[in-house]
Coordinates of C-alpha atoms and ligand atoms in Angstrom, one line a residue:
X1 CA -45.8 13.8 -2.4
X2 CA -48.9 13.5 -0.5
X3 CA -48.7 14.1 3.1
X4 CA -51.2 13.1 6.0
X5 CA -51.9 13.5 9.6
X6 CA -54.2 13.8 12.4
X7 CA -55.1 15.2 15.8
X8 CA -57.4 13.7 18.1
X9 CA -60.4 16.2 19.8
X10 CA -59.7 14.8 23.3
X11 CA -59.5 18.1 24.8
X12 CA -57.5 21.8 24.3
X13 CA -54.3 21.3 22.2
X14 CA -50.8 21.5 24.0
X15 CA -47.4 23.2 23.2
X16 CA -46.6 19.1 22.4
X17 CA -48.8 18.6 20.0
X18 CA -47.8 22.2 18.4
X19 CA -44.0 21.4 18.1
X20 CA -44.2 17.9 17.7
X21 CA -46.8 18.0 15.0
X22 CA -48.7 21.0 13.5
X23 CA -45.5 23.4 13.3
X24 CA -44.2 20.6 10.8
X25 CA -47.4 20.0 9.4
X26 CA -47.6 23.3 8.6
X27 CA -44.4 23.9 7.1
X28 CA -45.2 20.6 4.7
X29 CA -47.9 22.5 2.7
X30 CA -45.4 23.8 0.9
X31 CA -43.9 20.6 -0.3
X32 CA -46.5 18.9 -1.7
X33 CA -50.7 17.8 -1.0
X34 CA -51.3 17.9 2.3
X35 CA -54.3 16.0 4.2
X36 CA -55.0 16.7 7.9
X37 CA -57.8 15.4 9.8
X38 CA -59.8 15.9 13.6
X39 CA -59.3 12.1 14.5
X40 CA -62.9 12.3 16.2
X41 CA -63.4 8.1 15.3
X42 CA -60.2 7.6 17.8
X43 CA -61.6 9.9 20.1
X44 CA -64.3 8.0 20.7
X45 CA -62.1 5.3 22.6
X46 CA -62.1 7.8 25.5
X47 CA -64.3 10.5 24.9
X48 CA -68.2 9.6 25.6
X49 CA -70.2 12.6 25.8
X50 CA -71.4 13.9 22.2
X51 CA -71.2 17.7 22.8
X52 CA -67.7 17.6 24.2
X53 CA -67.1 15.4 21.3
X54 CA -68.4 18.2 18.7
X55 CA -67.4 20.6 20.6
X56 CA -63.5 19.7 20.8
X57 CA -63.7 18.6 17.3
X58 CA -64.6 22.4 16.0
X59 CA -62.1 24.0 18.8
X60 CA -59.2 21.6 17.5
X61 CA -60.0 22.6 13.7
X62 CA -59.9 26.3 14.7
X63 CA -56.8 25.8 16.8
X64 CA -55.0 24.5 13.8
X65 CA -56.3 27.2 11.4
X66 CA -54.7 29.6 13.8
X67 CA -51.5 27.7 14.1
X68 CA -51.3 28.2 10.2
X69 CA -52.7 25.1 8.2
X70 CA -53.8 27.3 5.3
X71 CA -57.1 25.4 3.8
X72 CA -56.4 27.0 0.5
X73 CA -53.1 25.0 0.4
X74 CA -53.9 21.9 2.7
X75 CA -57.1 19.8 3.2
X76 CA -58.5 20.2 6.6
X77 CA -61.2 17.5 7.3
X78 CA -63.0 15.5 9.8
X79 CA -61.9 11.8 10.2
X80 CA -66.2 10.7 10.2
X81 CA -66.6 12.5 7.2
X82 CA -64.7 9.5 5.6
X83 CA -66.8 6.2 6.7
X84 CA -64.8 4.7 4.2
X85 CA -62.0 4.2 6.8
X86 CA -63.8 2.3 8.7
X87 CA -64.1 -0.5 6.1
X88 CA -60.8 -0.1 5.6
X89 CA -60.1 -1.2 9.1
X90 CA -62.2 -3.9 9.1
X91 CA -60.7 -5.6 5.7
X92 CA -56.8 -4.9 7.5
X93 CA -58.2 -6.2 10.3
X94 CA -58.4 -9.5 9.1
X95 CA -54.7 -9.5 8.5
X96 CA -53.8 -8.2 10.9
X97 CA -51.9 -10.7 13.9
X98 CA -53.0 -10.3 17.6
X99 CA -49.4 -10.2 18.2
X100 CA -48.4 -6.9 16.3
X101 CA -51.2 -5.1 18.5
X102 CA -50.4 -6.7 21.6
X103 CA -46.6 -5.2 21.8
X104 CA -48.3 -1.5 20.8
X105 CA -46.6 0.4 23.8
X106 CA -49.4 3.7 24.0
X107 CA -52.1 0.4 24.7
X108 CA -50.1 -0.7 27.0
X109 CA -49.7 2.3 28.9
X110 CA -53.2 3.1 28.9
X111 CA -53.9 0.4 30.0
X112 CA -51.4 0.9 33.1
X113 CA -52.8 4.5 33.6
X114 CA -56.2 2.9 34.0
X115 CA -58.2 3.3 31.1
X116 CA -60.4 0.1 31.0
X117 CA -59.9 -2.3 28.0
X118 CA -62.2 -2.1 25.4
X119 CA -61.6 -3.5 21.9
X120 CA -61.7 -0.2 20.2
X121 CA -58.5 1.0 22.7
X122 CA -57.1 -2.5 21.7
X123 CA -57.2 -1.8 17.4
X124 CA -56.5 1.7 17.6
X125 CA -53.4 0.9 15.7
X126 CA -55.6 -0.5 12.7
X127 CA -57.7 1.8 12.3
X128 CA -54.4 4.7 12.2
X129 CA -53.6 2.4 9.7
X130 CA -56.4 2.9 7.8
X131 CA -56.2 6.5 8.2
X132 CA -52.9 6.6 6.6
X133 CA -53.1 3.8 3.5
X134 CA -56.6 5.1 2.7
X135 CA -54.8 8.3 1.4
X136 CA -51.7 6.8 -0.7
X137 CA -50.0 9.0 1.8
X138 CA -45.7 9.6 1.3
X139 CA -45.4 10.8 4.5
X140 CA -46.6 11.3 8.2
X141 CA -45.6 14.1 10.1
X142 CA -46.1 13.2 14.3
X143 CA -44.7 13.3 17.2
X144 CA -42.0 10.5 18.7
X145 CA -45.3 9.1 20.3
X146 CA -46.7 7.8 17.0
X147 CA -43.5 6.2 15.4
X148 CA -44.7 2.7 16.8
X149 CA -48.0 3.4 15.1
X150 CA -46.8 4.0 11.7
X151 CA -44.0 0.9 11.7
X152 CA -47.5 -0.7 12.3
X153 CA -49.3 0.6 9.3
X154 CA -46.1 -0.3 7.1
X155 CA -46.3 -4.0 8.3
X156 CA -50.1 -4.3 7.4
X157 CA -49.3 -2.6 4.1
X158 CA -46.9 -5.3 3.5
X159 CA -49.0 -7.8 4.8
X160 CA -51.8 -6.6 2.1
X161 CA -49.3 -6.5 -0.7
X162 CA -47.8 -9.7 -0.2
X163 CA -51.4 -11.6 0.2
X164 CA -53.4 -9.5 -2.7
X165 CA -50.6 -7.9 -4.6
X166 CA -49.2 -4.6 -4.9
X167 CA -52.0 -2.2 -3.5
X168 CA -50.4 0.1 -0.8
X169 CA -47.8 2.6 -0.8
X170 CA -45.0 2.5 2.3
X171 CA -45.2 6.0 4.4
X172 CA -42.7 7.1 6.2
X173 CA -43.0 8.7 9.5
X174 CA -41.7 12.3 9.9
X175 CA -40.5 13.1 13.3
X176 CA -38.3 16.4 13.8
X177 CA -35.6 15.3 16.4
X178 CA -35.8 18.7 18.1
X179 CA -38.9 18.6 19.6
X180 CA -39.9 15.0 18.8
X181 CA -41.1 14.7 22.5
X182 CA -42.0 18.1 24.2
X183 CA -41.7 17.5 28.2
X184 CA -44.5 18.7 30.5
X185 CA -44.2 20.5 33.6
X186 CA -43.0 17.8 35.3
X187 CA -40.8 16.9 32.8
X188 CA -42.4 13.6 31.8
X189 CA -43.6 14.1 27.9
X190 CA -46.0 16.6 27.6
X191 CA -49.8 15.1 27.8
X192 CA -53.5 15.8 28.2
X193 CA -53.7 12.1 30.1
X194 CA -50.7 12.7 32.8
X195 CA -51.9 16.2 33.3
X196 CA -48.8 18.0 32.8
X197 CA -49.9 20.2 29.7
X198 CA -49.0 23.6 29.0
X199 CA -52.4 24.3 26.4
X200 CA -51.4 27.0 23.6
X201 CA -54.9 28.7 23.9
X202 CA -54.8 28.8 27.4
X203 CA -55.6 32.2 29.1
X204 CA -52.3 34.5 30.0
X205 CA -53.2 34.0 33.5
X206 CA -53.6 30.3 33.1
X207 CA -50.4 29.7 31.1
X208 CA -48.1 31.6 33.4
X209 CA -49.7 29.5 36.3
X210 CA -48.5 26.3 34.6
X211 CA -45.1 27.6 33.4
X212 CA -44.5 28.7 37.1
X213 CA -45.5 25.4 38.3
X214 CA -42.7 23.4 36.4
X215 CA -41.1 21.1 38.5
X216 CA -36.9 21.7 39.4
X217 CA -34.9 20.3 41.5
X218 CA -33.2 22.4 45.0
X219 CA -30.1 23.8 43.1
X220 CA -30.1 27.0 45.4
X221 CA -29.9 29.8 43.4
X222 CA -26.2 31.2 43.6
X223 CA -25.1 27.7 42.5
X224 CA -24.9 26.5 38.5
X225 CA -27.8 24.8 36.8
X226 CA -27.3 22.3 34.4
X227 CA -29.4 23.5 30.8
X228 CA -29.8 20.2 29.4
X229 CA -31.7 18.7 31.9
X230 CA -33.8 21.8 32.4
X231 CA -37.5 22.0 31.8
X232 CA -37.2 25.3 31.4
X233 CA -34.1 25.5 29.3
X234 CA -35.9 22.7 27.2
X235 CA -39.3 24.7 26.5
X236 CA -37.5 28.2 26.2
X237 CA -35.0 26.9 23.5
X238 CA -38.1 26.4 21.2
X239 CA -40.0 29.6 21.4
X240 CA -36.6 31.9 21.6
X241 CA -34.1 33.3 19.1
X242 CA -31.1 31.7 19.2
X243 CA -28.5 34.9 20.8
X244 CA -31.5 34.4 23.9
X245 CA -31.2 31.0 23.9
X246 CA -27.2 30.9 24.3
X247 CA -27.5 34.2 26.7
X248 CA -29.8 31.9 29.2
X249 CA -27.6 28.6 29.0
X250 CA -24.9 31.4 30.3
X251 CA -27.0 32.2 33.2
X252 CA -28.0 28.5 33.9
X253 CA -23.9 27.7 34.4
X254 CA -23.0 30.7 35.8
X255 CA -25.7 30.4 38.5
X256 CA -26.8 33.5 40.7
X257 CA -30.5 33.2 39.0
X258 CA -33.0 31.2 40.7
X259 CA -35.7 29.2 38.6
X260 CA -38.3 31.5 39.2
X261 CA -36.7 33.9 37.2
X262 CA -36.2 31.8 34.4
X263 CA -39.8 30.7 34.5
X264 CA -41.1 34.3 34.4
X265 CA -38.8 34.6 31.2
X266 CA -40.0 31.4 29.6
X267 CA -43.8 32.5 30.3
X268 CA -42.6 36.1 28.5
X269 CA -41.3 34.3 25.1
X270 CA -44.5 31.9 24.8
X271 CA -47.2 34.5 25.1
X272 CA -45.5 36.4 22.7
X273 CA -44.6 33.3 20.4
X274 CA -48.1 32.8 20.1
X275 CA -49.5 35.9 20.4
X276 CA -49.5 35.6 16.4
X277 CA -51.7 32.6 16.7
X278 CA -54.2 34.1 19.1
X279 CA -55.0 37.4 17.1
X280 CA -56.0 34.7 13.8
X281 CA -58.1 32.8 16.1
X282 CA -59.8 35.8 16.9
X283 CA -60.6 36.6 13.4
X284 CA -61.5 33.1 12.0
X285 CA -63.4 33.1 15.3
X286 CA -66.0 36.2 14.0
X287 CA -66.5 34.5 11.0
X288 CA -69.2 32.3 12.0
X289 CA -69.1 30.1 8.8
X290 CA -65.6 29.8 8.0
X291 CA -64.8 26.2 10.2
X292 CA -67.7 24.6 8.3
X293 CA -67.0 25.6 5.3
X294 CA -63.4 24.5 5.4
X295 CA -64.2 21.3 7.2
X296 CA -67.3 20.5 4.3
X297 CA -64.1 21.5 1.3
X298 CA -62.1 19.3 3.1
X299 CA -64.7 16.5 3.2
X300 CA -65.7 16.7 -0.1
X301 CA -61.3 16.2 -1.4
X302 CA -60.7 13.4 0.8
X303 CA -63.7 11.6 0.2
X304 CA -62.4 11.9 -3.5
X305 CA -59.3 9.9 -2.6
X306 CA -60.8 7.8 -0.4
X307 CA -63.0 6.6 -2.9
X308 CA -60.5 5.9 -5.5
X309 CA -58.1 3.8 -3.1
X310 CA -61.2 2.0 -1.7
X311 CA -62.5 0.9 -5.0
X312 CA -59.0 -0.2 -5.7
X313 CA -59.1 -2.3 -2.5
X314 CA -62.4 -3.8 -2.8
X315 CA -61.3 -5.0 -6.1
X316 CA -58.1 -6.6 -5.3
X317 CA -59.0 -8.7 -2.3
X318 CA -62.4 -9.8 -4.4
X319 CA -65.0 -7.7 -3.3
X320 CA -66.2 -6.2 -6.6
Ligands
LIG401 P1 -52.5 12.9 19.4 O1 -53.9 13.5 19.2 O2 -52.2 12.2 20.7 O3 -51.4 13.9 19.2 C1 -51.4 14.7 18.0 C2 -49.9 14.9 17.5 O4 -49.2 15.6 18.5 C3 -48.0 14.8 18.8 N1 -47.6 15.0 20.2 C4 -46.4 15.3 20.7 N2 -45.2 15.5 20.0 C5 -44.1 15.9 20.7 N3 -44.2 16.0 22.1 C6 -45.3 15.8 22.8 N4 -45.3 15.9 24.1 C7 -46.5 15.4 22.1 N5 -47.8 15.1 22.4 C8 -48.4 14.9 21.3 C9 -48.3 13.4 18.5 O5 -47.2 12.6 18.3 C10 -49.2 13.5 17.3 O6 -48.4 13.6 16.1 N6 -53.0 8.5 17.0 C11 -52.8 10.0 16.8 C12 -53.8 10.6 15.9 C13 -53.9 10.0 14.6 C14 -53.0 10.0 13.5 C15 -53.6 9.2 12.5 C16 -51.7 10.6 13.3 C17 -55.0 9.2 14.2 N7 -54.8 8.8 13.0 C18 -52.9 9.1 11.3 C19 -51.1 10.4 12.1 C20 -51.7 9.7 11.1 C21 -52.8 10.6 18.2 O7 -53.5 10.1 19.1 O8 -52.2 11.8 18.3

């Protein structure tokens, strides 16, 4: 089973993109060849100024080493370290029907958050698709976010097959229904773009700032809260063991705590969920070489793949 994902280096990584993607990423090595990638090519469609661009790119591959992707298990690449792709979207383009990209909801509400319109925004979708087929991958660990995106993929892999025979496998997404969106503080899903992110590196100082500012509504504090539609409850119920968990959705009916309290609890269990995290970061951090040699590894494997699937390509659709 191969299995493939990516991360765009648009800014510090999130508590969102942590549940909802690496923690399953990570647990995948284990089940078969893994592939993750610092989507740097998509990053591009917002991101204009080269040394944030490197810059990000190296903080998001160290972020992910310290969140556990183990390079001597998983391949840990950048996306423009594999041109390749590029073609790839180009000769899917072509097959590709204006329709199927105009109903992709994340353009859509990019486009309603302001972002201007350029074409790259617009074939985003392609060139995730390209990302995807160009590995044979089985599967595609992402958050809820991305499911449109990958039912996308499948219809241009159909769409290839049908026209030049079989070339493409099918990939399936992998979404874990737990935390398949992660809500921000204001309890809209957690996101770099609406501001509402809770960032996994952040400082302590920093991170309690943002869990304190989650937003609740005026249940005074002698009166019962409702757990489910908590925030709080929400974010605490992934970083706590389970008797915690149950002994907070006690004090959320009961009532007699006010939010602040529960905040200050849920800032407690996060530093020290990733407190783990932090100290690794540390140490691949005072090994100067270690995220260049990884990412040049990385390269060198999925450029092997790459190659073999594009040659496969060119040749079916009459290129070679
Ligand atoms: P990106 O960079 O926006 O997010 C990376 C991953 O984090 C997940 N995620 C979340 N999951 C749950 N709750 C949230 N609040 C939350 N916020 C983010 C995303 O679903 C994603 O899995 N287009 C992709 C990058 C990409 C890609 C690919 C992914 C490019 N090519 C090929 C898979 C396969 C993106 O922008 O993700």
């Amino acid at each position: 089973m191969r299995i493939l994902s990516g991360i765009q280096p648009s800014g510090a990584l999130h508590i969102g993109n942590y549940f909802g993607m690496m923690r399953p990423a990570v647990a995948l090595q284990a089940e078969g060849e893994a592939l993750y990638f610092v989507a740097d090519y998509h990053a591009l469609t917002s991101l204009r100024d080269p040394e944030t661009l490197r810059a990000n790119s190296r903080r998001v591959a160290l972020d992910f080493l310290a969140c556990g992707l183990d390079p001597e298990r998983a391949t840990l690449f950048r996306h423009s370290d594999v041109p390749q792709v590029t073609e790839l979207a180009w000769i899917l383009s072509t097959l590709a029907p204006m329709g199927l990209l105009e109903r992709a909801t994340s353009y859509k509400d990019k486009l309603a958050r302001g972002m201007s319109a350029n074409v790259g925004l617009f074939s985003y979708p392609i060139l995730m698709a390209a990302d995807i087929l160009i590995y044979d991958s089985d599967v595609v660990p992402v958050g809820k976010d991305q499911k449109q995106h990958i039912e996308i993929t499948r219809d241009l892999a159909v769409k290839m097959n049908e026209t030049y025979g079989q070339i493409f496998k099918l990939p399936e997404p992998r979404i874990q229904p737990e935390t398949e969106t992660v809500p921000g503080i204001d309890g809209q899903k957690m996101s770099k773009s609406y501001g509402n992110n809770i960032d996994i590196f952040g400082d302590e100082k920093e991170m309690r700032k943002r869990v304190m500012s989650i937003v609740t509504d005026s249940t005074p504090v002698d009166a019962p809260k409702d757990p489910a539609s908590s925030t709080i409850f929400k974010l605490y119920s992934l970083v706590a063991p389970k008797n915690e968990i149950a002994e907070m959705r006690e004090r959320f009916l009961k009532g007699g705590t006010g939010y602040g309290d529960f905040k200050k609890q849920l800032f407690e269990k996060l530093w020290e969920y990733f407190a783990p995290m932090r100290q690794r970061r540390e140490e691949i951090l005072a090994d100067r070489s270690y995220i260049a040699a990884v990412l040049a590894r990385g390269a060198k494997r999925a450029n092997e793949i790459a190659d073999r699937v594009m040659e496969r390509v060119r040749k079916a659709i009459g290129l070679r």
